[in-house]
PDB file of C-alpha atoms in Angstrom:
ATOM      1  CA  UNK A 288       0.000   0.000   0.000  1.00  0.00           C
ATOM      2  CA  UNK A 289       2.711   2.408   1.201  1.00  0.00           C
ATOM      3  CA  UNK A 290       4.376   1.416  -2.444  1.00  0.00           C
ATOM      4  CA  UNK A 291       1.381   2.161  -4.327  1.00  0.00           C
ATOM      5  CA  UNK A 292       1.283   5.633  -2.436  1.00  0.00           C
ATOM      6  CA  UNK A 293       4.808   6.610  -3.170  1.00  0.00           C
ATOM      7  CA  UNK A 294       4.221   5.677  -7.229  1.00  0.00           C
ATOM      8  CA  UNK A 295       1.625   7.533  -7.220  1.00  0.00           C
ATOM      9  CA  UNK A 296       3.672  10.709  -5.897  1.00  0.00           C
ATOM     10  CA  UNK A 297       6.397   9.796  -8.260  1.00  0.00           C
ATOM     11  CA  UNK A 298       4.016  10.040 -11.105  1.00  0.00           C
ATOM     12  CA  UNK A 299       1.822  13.295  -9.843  1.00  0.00           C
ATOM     13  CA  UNK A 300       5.525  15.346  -9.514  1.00  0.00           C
ATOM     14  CA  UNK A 301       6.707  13.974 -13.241  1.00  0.00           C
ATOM     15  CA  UNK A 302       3.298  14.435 -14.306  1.00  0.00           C
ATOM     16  CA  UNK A 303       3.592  18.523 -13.053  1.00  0.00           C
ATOM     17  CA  UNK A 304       7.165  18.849 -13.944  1.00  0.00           C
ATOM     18  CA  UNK A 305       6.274  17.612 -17.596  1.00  0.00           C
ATOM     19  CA  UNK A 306       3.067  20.073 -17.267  1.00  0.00           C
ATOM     20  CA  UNK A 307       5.299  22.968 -16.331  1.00  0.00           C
ATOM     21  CA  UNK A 308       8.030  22.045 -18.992  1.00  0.00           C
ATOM     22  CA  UNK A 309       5.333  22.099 -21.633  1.00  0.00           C
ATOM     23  CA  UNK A 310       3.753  25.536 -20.573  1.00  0.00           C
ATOM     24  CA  UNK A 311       7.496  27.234 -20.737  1.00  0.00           C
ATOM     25  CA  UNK A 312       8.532  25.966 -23.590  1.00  0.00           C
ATOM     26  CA  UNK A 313       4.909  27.274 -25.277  1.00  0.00           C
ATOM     27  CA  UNK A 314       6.334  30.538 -23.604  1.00  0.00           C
ATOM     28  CA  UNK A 315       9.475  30.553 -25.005  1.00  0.00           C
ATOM     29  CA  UNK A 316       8.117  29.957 -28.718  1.00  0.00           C
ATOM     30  CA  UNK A 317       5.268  32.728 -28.037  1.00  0.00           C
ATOM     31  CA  UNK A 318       8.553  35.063 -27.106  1.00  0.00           C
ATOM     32  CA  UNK A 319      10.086  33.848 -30.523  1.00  0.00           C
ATOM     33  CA  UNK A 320       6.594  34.361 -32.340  1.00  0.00           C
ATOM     34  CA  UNK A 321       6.411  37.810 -30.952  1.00  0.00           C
ATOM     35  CA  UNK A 322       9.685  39.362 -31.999  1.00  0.00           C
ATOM     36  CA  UNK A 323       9.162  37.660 -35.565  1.00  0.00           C
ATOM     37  CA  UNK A 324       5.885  39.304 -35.680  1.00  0.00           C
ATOM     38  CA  UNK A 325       7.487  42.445 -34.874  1.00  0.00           C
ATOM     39  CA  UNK A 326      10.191  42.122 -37.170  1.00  0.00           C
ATOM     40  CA  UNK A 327       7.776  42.052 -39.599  1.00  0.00           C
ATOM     41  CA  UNK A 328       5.076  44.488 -38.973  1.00  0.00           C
ATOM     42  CA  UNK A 329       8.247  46.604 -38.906  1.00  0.00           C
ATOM     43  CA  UNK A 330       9.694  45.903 -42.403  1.00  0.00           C
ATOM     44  CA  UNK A 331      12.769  44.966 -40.914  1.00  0.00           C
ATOM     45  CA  UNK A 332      15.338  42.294 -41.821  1.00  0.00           C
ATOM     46  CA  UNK A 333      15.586  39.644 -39.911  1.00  0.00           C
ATOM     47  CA  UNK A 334      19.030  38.119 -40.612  1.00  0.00           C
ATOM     48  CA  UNK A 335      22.291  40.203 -40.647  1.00  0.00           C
ATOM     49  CA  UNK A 336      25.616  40.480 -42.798  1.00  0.00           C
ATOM     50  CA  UNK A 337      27.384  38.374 -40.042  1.00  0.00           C
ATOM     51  CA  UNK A 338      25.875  36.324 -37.959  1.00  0.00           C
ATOM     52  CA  UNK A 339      28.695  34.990 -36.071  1.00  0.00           C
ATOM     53  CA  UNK A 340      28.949  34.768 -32.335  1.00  0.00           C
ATOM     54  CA  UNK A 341      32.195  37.391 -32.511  1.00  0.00           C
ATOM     55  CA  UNK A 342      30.461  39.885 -34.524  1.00  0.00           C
ATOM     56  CA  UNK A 343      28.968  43.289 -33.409  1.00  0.00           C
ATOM     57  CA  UNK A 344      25.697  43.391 -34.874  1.00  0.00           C
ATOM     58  CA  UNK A 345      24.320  39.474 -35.702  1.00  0.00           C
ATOM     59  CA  UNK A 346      21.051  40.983 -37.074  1.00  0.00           C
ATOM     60  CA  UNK A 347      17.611  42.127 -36.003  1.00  0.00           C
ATOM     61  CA  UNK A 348      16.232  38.985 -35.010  1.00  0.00           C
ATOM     62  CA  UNK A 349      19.264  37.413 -32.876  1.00  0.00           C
ATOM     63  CA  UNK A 350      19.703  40.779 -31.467  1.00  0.00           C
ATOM     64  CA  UNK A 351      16.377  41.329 -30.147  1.00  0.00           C
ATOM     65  CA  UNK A 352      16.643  37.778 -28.730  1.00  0.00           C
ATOM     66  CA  UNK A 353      19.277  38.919 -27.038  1.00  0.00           C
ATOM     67  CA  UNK A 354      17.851  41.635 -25.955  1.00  0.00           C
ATOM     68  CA  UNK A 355      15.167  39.651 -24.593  1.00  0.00           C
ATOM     69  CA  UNK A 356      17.598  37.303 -22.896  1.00  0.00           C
ATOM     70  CA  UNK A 357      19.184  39.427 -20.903  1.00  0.00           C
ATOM     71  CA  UNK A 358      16.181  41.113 -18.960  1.00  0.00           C
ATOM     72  CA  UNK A 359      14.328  37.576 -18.877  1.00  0.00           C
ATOM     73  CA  UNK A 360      15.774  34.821 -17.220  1.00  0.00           C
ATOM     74  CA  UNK A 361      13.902  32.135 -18.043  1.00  0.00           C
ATOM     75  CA  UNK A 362      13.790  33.215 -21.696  1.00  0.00           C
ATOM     76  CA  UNK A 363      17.912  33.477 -21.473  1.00  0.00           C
ATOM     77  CA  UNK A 364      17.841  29.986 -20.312  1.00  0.00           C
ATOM     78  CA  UNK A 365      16.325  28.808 -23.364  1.00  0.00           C
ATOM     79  CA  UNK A 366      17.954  31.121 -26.099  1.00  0.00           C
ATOM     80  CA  UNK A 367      21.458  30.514 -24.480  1.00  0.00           C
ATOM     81  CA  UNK A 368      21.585  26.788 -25.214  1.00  0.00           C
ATOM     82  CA  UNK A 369      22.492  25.075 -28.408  1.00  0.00           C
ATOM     83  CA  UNK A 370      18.958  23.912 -29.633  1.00  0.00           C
ATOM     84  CA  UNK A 371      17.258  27.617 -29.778  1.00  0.00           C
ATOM     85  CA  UNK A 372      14.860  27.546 -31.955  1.00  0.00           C
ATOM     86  CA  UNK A 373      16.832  30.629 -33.873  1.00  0.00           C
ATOM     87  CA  UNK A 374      17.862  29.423 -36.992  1.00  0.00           C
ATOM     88  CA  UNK A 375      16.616  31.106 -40.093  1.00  0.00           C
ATOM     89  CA  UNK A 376      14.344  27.734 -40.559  1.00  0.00           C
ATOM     90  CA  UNK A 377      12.483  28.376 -38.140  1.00  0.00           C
ATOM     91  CA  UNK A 378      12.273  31.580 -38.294  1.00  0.00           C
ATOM     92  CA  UNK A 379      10.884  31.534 -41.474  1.00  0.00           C
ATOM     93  CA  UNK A 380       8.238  28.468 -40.797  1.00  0.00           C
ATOM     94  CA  UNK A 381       7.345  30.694 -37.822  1.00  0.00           C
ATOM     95  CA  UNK A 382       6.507  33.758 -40.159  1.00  0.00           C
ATOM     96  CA  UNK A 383       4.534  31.571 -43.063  1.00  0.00           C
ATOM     97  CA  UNK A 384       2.360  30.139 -40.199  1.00  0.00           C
ATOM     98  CA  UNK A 385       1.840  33.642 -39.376  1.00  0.00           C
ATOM     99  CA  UNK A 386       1.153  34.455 -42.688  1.00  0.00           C
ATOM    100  CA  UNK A 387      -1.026  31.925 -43.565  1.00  0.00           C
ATOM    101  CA  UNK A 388      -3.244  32.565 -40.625  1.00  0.00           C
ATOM    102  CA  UNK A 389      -3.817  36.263 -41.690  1.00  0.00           C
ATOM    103  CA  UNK A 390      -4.456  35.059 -45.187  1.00  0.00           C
ATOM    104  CA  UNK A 391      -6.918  32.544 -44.128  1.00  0.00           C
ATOM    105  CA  UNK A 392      -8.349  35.427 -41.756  1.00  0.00           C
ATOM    106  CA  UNK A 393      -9.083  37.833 -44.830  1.00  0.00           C
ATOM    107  CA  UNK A 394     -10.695  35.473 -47.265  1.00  0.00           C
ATOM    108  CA  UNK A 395     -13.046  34.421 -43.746  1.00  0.00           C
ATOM    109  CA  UNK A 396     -13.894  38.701 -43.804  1.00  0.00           C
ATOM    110  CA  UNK A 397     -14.376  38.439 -47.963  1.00  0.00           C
ATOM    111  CA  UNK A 398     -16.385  35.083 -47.630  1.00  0.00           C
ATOM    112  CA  UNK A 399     -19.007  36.962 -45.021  1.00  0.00           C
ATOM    113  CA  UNK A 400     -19.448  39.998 -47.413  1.00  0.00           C
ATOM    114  CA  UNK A 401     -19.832  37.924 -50.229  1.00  0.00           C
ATOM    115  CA  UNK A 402     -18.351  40.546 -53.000  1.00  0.00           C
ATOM    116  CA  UNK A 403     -14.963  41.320 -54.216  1.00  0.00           C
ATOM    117  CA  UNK A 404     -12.629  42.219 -56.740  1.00  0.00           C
ATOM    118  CA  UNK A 405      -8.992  41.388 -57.291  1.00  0.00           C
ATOM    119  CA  UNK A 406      -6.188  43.602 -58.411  1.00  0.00           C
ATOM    120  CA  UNK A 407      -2.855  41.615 -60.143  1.00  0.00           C
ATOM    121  CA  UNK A 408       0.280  43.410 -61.187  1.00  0.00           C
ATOM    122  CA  UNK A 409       3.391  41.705 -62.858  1.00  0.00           C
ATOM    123  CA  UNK A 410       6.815  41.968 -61.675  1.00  0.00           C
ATOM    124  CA  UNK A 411      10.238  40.989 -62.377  1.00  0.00           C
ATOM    125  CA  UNK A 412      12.631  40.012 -59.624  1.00  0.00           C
ATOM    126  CA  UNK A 413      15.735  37.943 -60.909  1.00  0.00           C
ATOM    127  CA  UNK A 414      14.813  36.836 -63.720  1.00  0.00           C
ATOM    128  CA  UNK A 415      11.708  35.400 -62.814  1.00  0.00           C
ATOM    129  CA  UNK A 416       7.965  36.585 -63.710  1.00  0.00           C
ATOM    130  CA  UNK A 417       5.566  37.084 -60.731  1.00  0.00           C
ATOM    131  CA  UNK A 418       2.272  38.413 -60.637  1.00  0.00           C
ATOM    132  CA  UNK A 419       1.102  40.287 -56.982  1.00  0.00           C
ATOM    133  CA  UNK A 420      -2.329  39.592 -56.245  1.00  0.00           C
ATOM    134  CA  UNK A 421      -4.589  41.521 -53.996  1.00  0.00           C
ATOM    135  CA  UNK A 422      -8.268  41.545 -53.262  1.00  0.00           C
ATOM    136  CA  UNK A 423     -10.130  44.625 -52.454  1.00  0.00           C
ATOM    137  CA  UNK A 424     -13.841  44.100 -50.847  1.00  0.00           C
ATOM    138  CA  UNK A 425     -16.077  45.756 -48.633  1.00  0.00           C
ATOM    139  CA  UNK A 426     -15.964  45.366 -44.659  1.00  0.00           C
ATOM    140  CA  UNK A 427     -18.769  47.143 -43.411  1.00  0.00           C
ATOM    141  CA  UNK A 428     -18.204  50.796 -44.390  1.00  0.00           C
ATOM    142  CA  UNK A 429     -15.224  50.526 -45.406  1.00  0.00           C
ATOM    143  CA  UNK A 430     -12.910  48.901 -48.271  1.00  0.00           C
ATOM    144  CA  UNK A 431     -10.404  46.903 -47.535  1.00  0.00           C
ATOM    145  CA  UNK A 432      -7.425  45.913 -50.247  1.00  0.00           C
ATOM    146  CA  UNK A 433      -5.185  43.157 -48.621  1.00  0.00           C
ATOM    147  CA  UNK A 434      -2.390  41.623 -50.890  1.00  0.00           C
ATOM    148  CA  UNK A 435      -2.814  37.710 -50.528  1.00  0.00           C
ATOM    149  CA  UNK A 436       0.299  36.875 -52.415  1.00  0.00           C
ATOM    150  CA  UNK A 437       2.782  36.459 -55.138  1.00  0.00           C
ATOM    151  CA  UNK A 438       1.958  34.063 -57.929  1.00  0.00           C
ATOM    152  CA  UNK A 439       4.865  32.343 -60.220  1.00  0.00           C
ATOM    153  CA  UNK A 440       4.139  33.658 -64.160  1.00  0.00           C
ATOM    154  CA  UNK A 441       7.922  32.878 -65.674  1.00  0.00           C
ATOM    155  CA  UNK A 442       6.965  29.943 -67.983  1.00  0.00           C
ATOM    156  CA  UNK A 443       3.841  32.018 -69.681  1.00  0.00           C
ATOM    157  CA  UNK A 444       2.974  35.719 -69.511  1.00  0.00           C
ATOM    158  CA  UNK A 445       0.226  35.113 -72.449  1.00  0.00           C
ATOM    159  CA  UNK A 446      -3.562  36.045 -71.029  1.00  0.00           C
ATOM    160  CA  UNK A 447      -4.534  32.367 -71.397  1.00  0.00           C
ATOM    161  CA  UNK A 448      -1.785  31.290 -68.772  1.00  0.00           C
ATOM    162  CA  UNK A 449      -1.592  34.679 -66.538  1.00  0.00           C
ATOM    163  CA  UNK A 450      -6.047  33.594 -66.114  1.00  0.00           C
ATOM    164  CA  UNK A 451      -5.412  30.599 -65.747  1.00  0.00           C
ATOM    165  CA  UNK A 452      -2.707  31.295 -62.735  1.00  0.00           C
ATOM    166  CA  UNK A 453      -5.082  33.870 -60.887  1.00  0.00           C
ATOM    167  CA  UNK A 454      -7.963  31.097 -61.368  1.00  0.00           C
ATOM    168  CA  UNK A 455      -5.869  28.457 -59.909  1.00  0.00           C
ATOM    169  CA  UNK A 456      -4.934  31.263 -57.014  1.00  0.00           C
ATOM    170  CA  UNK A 457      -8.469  31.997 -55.867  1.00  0.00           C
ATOM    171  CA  UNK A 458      -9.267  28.061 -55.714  1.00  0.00           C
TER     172      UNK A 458
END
């Protein structure tokens, strides 16, 4: 009975440590969220020239982080070990999970008004053909234009293909 007792301690203790360890690390990544978020509202870059440890300035994003780290403890303890969750990998899954949750938030405001039109423009950026794509509809009062995204054009700029692509965009 007393053995049964004490198991059942062991487990409610590793059962609250793993509780705990799960709630900080959400913490941790909400910290990492937040600054990418910011980053981006911002316009800024994330990544810098240098990057190494020894260098002044290792870019917005490791910067801030260490900014962050050394006002918040339990944040430092995270960011100064060797698994981070810094890289530029992450980084940038972090910010198309972002993204794609604002995109999927706009076409939720354009499916409840139930009318919109869409604006495309092409573009050249190294030697490839993209076409920006934005939607403009009403919300309330007011109109909204939100750019969704950029869609790939370089194998076909004809009218056939460049409908075809914005088509294949909306579905």
């Amino acid at each position: 009975m007393i053995a049964a007792l004490h198991l059942m301690l062991i487990h409610t203790q590793l059962s609250n440590a793993h509780k705990q360890q799960i709630a900080d690390n959400r913490h941790y990544i909400k910290t990492i969220t937040d600054i990418i978020l910011y980053l981006a509202r911002q316009g800024l870059a994330f990544r810098g020239h240098d990057e190494r440890l020894c260098s002044n300035n290792q870019g917005n994003f490791k910067e801030a982080c260490k900014l962050f780290a050394k006002h918040n403890p339990q944040f430092s303890n995270y960011y100064n070990n060797t698994i981070n969750y810094g890289s530029w990998l992450i980084q940038n899954d972090i910010a198309n999970i972002c993204a794609q949750h604002v995109k999927n938030s706009i076409i939720d405001e354009v499916k409840s008004c139930n009318m919109y039109s869409i604006m495309c423009d092409e573009a050249r950026s190294f030697k490839e053909e993209y076409m920006a794509f934005c939607i403009r509809y009403p919300n309330g009062l007011c109109v909204e234009e939100r750019f969704l995204g950029f869609i790939k054009v370089s194998e076909n700029q004809n009218a056939e293909s460049l409908t075809s692509a914005i088509f294949s965009f909306i579905e």
